[in-house]
mmCIF file of C-alpha atoms in Angstrom:
data_model
loop_
_atom_site.group_PDB
_atom_site.id
_atom_site.type_symbol
_atom_site.label_atom_id
_atom_site.label_comp_id
_atom_site.label_asym_id
_atom_site.label_seq_id
_atom_site.Cartn_x
_atom_site.Cartn_y
_atom_site.Cartn_z
ATOM 1 C CA GLU A 1 -9.100 -16.835 -4.564
ATOM 2 C CA THR A 2 -8.971 -13.615 -6.630
ATOM 3 C CA GLY A 3 -6.122 -10.624 -6.464
ATOM 4 C CA VAL A 4 -3.650 -10.807 -3.656
ATOM 5 C CA THR A 5 -3.767 -12.806 -0.683
ATOM 6 C CA GLN A 6 -1.843 -12.893 2.976
ATOM 7 C CA THR A 7 -1.547 -15.064 6.257
ATOM 8 C CA PRO A 8 -1.890 -14.552 8.965
ATOM 9 C CA ARG A 9 -3.507 -11.240 9.081
ATOM 10 C CA HIS A 10 -2.140 -10.763 12.229
ATOM 11 C CA LEU A 11 0.818 -12.401 14.160
ATOM 12 C CA VAL A 12 2.511 -11.599 17.857
ATOM 13 C CA MET A 13 5.399 -12.699 18.489
ATOM 14 C CA GLY A 14 8.426 -12.408 21.073
ATOM 15 C CA MET A 15 12.590 -11.949 19.374
ATOM 16 C CA THR A 16 13.388 -14.930 19.186
ATOM 17 C CA ASN A 17 11.022 -15.918 17.752
ATOM 18 C CA LYS A 18 11.082 -17.209 13.462
ATOM 19 C CA LYS A 19 7.951 -16.597 11.658
ATOM 20 C CA SER A 20 7.107 -16.189 7.861
ATOM 21 C CA LEU A 21 4.370 -13.962 6.336
ATOM 22 C CA LYS A 22 3.351 -16.286 3.119
ATOM 23 C CA CYS A 23 1.956 -14.193 -0.556
ATOM 24 C CA GLU A 24 -0.075 -15.332 -3.045
ATOM 25 C CA GLN A 25 -1.102 -13.540 -6.344
ATOM 26 C CA HIS A 26 -3.825 -15.176 -8.381
ATOM 27 C CA LEU A 27 -3.413 -12.359 -11.570
ATOM 28 C CA GLY A 28 -0.497 -14.072 -13.613
ATOM 29 C CA HIS A 29 1.989 -11.139 -12.763
ATOM 30 C CA ASN A 30 5.150 -11.813 -12.811
ATOM 31 C CA ALA A 31 6.408 -8.413 -10.359
ATOM 32 C CA MET A 32 6.213 -8.996 -6.566
ATOM 33 C CA TYR A 33 6.861 -7.376 -3.945
ATOM 34 C CA TRP A 34 7.570 -6.026 0.449
ATOM 35 C CA TYR A 35 6.056 -3.311 2.139
ATOM 36 C CA LYS A 36 6.889 -1.712 5.281
ATOM 37 C CA GLN A 37 3.809 0.581 6.489
ATOM 38 C CA SER A 38 4.873 1.988 9.908
ATOM 39 C CA ALA A 39 3.025 4.210 12.293
ATOM 40 C CA LYS A 40 3.708 7.569 11.428
ATOM 41 C CA LYS A 41 5.598 6.605 7.996
ATOM 42 C CA PRO A 42 5.208 5.860 4.426
ATOM 43 C CA LEU A 43 5.169 3.437 2.809
ATOM 44 C CA GLU A 44 8.255 1.650 2.741
ATOM 45 C CA LEU A 45 9.348 -0.956 -0.098
ATOM 46 C CA MET A 46 11.469 -3.631 1.271
ATOM 47 C CA PHE A 47 11.480 -5.958 -1.025
ATOM 48 C CA VAL A 48 11.277 -6.480 -4.797
ATOM 49 C CA TYR A 49 11.270 -9.978 -6.764
ATOM 50 C CA ASN A 50 11.227 -9.614 -11.158
ATOM 51 C CA PHE A 51 10.244 -13.526 -12.270
ATOM 52 C CA LYS A 52 11.689 -14.755 -8.861
ATOM 53 C CA GLU A 53 15.120 -12.821 -8.905
ATOM 54 C CA GLN A 54 15.038 -10.427 -6.509
ATOM 55 C CA THR A 55 15.701 -7.632 -8.516
ATOM 56 C CA GLU A 56 15.801 -4.742 -4.877
ATOM 57 C CA ASN A 57 16.563 -5.102 -1.734
ATOM 58 C CA ASN A 58 15.747 -1.542 -0.183
ATOM 59 C CA SER A 59 18.478 -1.882 2.698
ATOM 60 C CA VAL A 60 16.925 -4.021 5.149
ATOM 61 C CA PRO A 61 18.117 -5.820 7.584
ATOM 62 C CA SER A 62 19.619 -9.129 6.929
ATOM 63 C CA ARG A 63 16.281 -10.137 9.601
ATOM 64 C CA PHE A 64 14.556 -9.946 6.861
ATOM 65 C CA SER A 65 14.473 -12.605 4.621
ATOM 66 C CA PRO A 66 12.772 -12.962 1.872
ATOM 67 C CA GLU A 67 12.402 -16.066 -0.613
ATOM 68 C CA CYS A 68 9.956 -16.432 -4.342
ATOM 69 C CA PRO A 69 9.756 -19.939 -4.250
ATOM 70 C CA ASN A 70 7.509 -18.903 -8.054
ATOM 71 C CA SER A 71 6.172 -15.963 -9.201
ATOM 72 C CA SER A 72 2.978 -16.376 -7.785
ATOM 73 C CA HIS A 73 3.584 -16.962 -3.930
ATOM 74 C CA LEU A 74 6.422 -14.120 -1.518
ATOM 75 C CA PHE A 75 7.331 -15.748 2.042
ATOM 76 C CA LEU A 76 8.924 -13.052 4.672
ATOM 77 C CA HIS A 77 10.813 -15.299 7.130
ATOM 78 C CA LEU A 78 11.610 -13.287 9.907
ATOM 79 C CA HIS A 79 13.937 -14.177 13.188
ATOM 80 C CA THR A 80 15.086 -12.843 15.944
ATOM 81 C CA LEU A 81 13.286 -9.119 15.378
ATOM 82 C CA GLN A 82 13.142 -5.402 17.475
ATOM 83 C CA PRO A 83 10.579 -4.213 18.064
ATOM 84 C CA GLU A 84 10.640 -1.181 16.203
ATOM 85 C CA ASP A 85 9.748 -4.095 13.071
ATOM 86 C CA SER A 86 6.615 -3.849 13.993
ATOM 87 C CA ALA A 87 3.907 -2.894 11.472
ATOM 88 C CA LEU A 88 1.723 -3.553 9.100
ATOM 89 C CA TYR A 89 3.787 -5.437 6.185
ATOM 90 C CA LEU A 90 1.686 -5.721 2.815
ATOM 91 C CA CYS A 91 2.623 -7.534 -0.516
ATOM 92 C CA ALA A 92 1.531 -6.246 -3.847
ATOM 93 C CA SER A 93 2.077 -8.335 -7.335
ATOM 94 C CA SER A 94 2.627 -6.315 -11.022
ATOM 95 C CA GLN A 95 2.441 -7.902 -14.709
ATOM 96 C CA ASP A 96 5.877 -5.956 -14.977
ATOM 97 C CA ASP A 97 5.932 -6.102 -17.872
ATOM 98 C CA GLY A 98 7.397 -3.201 -19.689
ATOM 99 C CA GLY A 99 3.115 -2.169 -20.993
ATOM 100 C CA ALA A 100 1.749 0.252 -20.228
ATOM 101 C CA GLU A 101 -0.624 -1.357 -17.335
ATOM 102 C CA GLU A 102 2.005 -0.953 -15.163
ATOM 103 C CA THR A 103 -0.282 -1.118 -11.822
ATOM 104 C CA GLN A 104 0.814 -2.859 -8.615
ATOM 105 C CA TYR A 105 -2.384 -4.519 -7.085
ATOM 106 C CA PHE A 106 -2.201 -5.024 -3.080
ATOM 107 C CA GLY A 107 -2.973 -7.460 0.377
ATOM 108 C CA PRO A 108 -5.436 -7.187 3.414
ATOM 109 C CA GLY A 109 -1.770 -7.813 4.974
ATOM 110 C CA THR A 110 -0.080 -9.401 8.440
ATOM 111 C CA ARG A 111 0.207 -7.081 11.124
ATOM 112 C CA LEU A 112 2.499 -7.892 13.544
ATOM 113 C CA LEU A 113 3.582 -7.250 16.457
ATOM 114 C CA VAL A 114 7.004 -7.938 18.205
ATOM 115 C CA LEU A 115 6.766 -8.038 21.855
ATOM 116 C CA ALA B 1 15.526 10.463 -5.598
ATOM 117 C CA GLN B 2 12.012 10.687 -5.752
ATOM 118 C CA THR B 3 9.839 12.097 -2.956
ATOM 119 C CA VAL B 4 6.193 12.409 -2.428
ATOM 120 C CA THR B 5 4.536 15.393 -0.381
ATOM 121 C CA GLN B 6 1.116 14.991 0.719
ATOM 122 C CA SER B 7 1.013 18.399 2.937
ATOM 123 C CA GLN B 8 -3.010 17.055 4.652
ATOM 124 C CA PRO B 9 -3.065 15.274 6.974
ATOM 125 C CA GLU B 10 -6.392 14.939 7.756
ATOM 126 C CA MET B 11 -9.912 15.763 6.021
ATOM 127 C CA SER B 12 -13.071 16.494 6.969
ATOM 128 C CA VAL B 13 -16.190 16.584 4.621
ATOM 129 C CA GLN B 14 -20.390 16.273 4.318
ATOM 130 C CA GLU B 15 -21.708 13.411 2.902
ATOM 131 C CA ALA B 16 -22.608 14.371 -0.959
ATOM 132 C CA GLU B 17 -19.489 16.939 -0.882
ATOM 133 C CA THR B 18 -16.008 18.136 -2.448
ATOM 134 C CA VAL B 19 -13.062 17.253 -1.817
ATOM 135 C CA THR B 20 -9.759 18.319 -3.180
ATOM 136 C CA LEU B 21 -6.622 15.969 -1.675
ATOM 137 C CA SER B 22 -2.883 17.600 -2.439
ATOM 138 C CA CYS B 23 0.378 16.182 -3.632
ATOM 139 C CA THR B 24 2.949 17.260 -4.355
ATOM 140 C CA TYR B 25 6.109 14.945 -6.193
ATOM 141 C CA ASP B 26 9.874 15.803 -6.643
ATOM 142 C CA THR B 27 11.783 13.851 -10.434
ATOM 143 C CA SER B 28 13.867 14.532 -11.904
ATOM 144 C CA GLU B 29 12.321 11.879 -14.769
ATOM 145 C CA ASN B 30 10.270 13.710 -18.266
ATOM 146 C CA ASN B 31 8.189 9.969 -17.933
ATOM 147 C CA TYR B 32 6.277 8.764 -15.552
ATOM 148 C CA TYR B 33 2.979 7.412 -13.423
ATOM 149 C CA LEU B 34 1.081 8.943 -10.112
ATOM 150 C CA PHE B 35 -1.488 7.043 -8.677
ATOM 151 C CA TRP B 36 -4.119 7.562 -5.966
ATOM 152 C CA TYR B 37 -4.326 4.847 -3.630
ATOM 153 C CA LYS B 38 -7.416 4.247 -1.235
ATOM 154 C CA GLN B 39 -6.994 2.323 1.902
ATOM 155 C CA PRO B 40 -10.223 1.896 4.410
ATOM 156 C CA PRO B 41 -10.119 0.326 7.604
ATOM 157 C CA SER B 42 -9.891 -2.359 7.064
ATOM 158 C CA ARG B 43 -6.607 -1.860 5.691
ATOM 159 C CA GLN B 44 -7.324 -3.040 1.832
ATOM 160 C CA MET B 45 -5.299 -0.907 -0.010
ATOM 161 C CA ILE B 46 -7.099 -0.423 -3.356
ATOM 162 C CA LEU B 47 -6.085 0.967 -6.495
ATOM 163 C CA VAL B 48 -8.326 4.958 -6.728
ATOM 164 C CA ILE B 49 -7.140 6.497 -10.489
ATOM 165 C CA ARG B 50 -3.757 6.757 -11.925
ATOM 166 C CA GLN B 51 -2.163 9.219 -14.830
ATOM 167 C CA GLU B 52 0.487 9.450 -17.074
ATOM 168 C CA ALA B 53 2.826 11.242 -17.537
ATOM 169 C CA TYR B 54 2.587 11.580 -21.016
ATOM 170 C CA LYS B 55 -0.726 11.673 -21.567
ATOM 171 C CA GLN B 56 -2.093 16.244 -21.071
ATOM 172 C CA GLN B 57 -5.469 14.654 -20.320
ATOM 173 C CA ASN B 58 -6.688 14.037 -15.718
ATOM 174 C CA ALA B 59 -7.503 11.059 -15.744
ATOM 175 C CA THR B 60 -11.351 10.762 -14.233
ATOM 176 C CA GLU B 61 -12.625 7.483 -12.563
ATOM 177 C CA ASN B 62 -16.005 7.668 -11.614
ATOM 178 C CA ARG B 63 -16.505 9.862 -8.999
ATOM 179 C CA PHE B 64 -12.566 10.260 -8.665
ATOM 180 C CA SER B 65 -10.900 13.038 -11.049
ATOM 181 C CA VAL B 66 -7.282 14.098 -11.221
ATOM 182 C CA ASN B 67 -5.147 17.774 -11.580
ATOM 183 C CA PHE B 68 -1.849 16.950 -12.786
ATOM 184 C CA GLN B 69 0.075 19.818 -13.650
ATOM 185 C CA LYS B 70 3.141 18.930 -14.191
ATOM 186 C CA ALA B 71 5.071 22.729 -15.025
ATOM 187 C CA ALA B 72 3.717 22.021 -10.949
ATOM 188 C CA LYS B 73 4.228 18.441 -9.929
ATOM 189 C CA SER B 74 1.504 18.716 -9.206
ATOM 190 C CA PHE B 75 -1.118 15.988 -8.884
ATOM 191 C CA SER B 76 -4.134 16.219 -6.384
ATOM 192 C CA LEU B 77 -7.114 14.110 -6.698
ATOM 193 C CA LYS B 78 -10.455 15.328 -6.055
ATOM 194 C CA ILE B 79 -13.254 13.356 -4.397
ATOM 195 C CA SER B 80 -16.909 15.271 -5.819
ATOM 196 C CA ASP B 81 -20.036 13.780 -4.259
ATOM 197 C CA SER B 82 -19.100 12.373 -1.286
ATOM 198 C CA GLN B 83 -20.279 8.614 -0.152
ATOM 199 C CA LEU B 84 -19.319 6.986 3.927
ATOM 200 C CA GLY B 85 -17.547 4.863 2.094
ATOM 201 C CA ASP B 86 -14.846 6.744 1.164
ATOM 202 C CA THR B 87 -13.800 6.939 4.291
ATOM 203 C CA ALA B 88 -9.895 5.962 4.420
ATOM 204 C CA MET B 89 -6.480 6.891 4.076
ATOM 205 C CA TYR B 90 -4.822 8.064 0.605
ATOM 206 C CA PHE B 91 -1.575 7.943 -0.953
ATOM 207 C CA CYS B 92 -0.484 9.594 -3.691
ATOM 208 C CA ALA B 93 2.391 7.357 -5.474
ATOM 209 C CA PHE B 94 4.820 8.013 -7.933
ATOM 210 C CA MET B 95 6.651 5.641 -10.199
ATOM 211 C CA GLU B 96 9.721 5.641 -12.784
ATOM 212 C CA ALA B 97 8.015 4.737 -16.601
ATOM 213 C CA ALA B 98 11.169 2.173 -16.731
ATOM 214 C CA GLY B 99 10.797 1.276 -13.340
ATOM 215 C CA ASN B 100 8.873 -0.678 -10.650
ATOM 216 C CA LYS B 101 9.453 1.594 -7.533
ATOM 217 C CA LEU B 102 6.469 3.562 -6.477
ATOM 218 C CA THR B 103 7.141 5.577 -4.019
ATOM 219 C CA PHE B 104 3.958 6.777 -1.380
ATOM 220 C CA GLY B 105 3.610 10.390 0.333
ATOM 221 C CA GLY B 106 2.749 9.989 3.905
ATOM 222 C CA GLY B 107 -1.835 10.090 3.202
ATOM 223 C CA THR B 108 -3.968 11.356 3.901
ATOM 224 C CA ARG B 109 -7.053 10.731 6.256
ATOM 225 C CA VAL B 110 -10.512 11.751 4.632
ATOM 226 C CA LEU B 111 -13.628 11.301 6.253
ATOM 227 C CA VAL B 112 -16.439 11.345 5.293
ATOM 228 C CA LYS B 113 -19.620 13.354 7.738
ATOM 229 C CA PRO B 114 -22.808 12.411 7.457
#
């Protein structure tokens, strides 16, 4: 596997379910990100992790709970979601070492439908 | 806060022709990065091209080039010799040089017609 992978690619869940999204990067990067992509809205940054530490929470509701056990893995735990949370959830990673090559690389996303 | 605006929701172009996508941004920063990402129907977001604000020379990657006008805060993308595989959503994005947060525009859907 190369690049950034995400599982599952598609997920349907009820409002009372608990599920988790997984992201893994094989690029040796230090930073990982969760984005939400809804229809008719720009991509929204949700969370940022640097060296496993959360450095950004963009006012995300607590029903979204991120976890970063190491620099290669990032999870998004979901519970009691609302239908308006249905979206494409994208994971990204970057080197984030202050160098010139500061580019984020994205995974294929998880398409989430909340019923 | 930075904002990124893509004023063209959708554009179509004939195969082998050229199309230009517009992007404007608002920032008080002097040093930053600008990006164009492509998202084909398969959904994988792919970096097309990037530009450092301190570089006056416009970035070029094969058939993709940008027109970076710092004073006007404009960052347009030109796709030359359009190919069917260029059909996708194109997103313009901004990042402060000292940070790692990307701010995206609303996207432009490009359809390349045979």
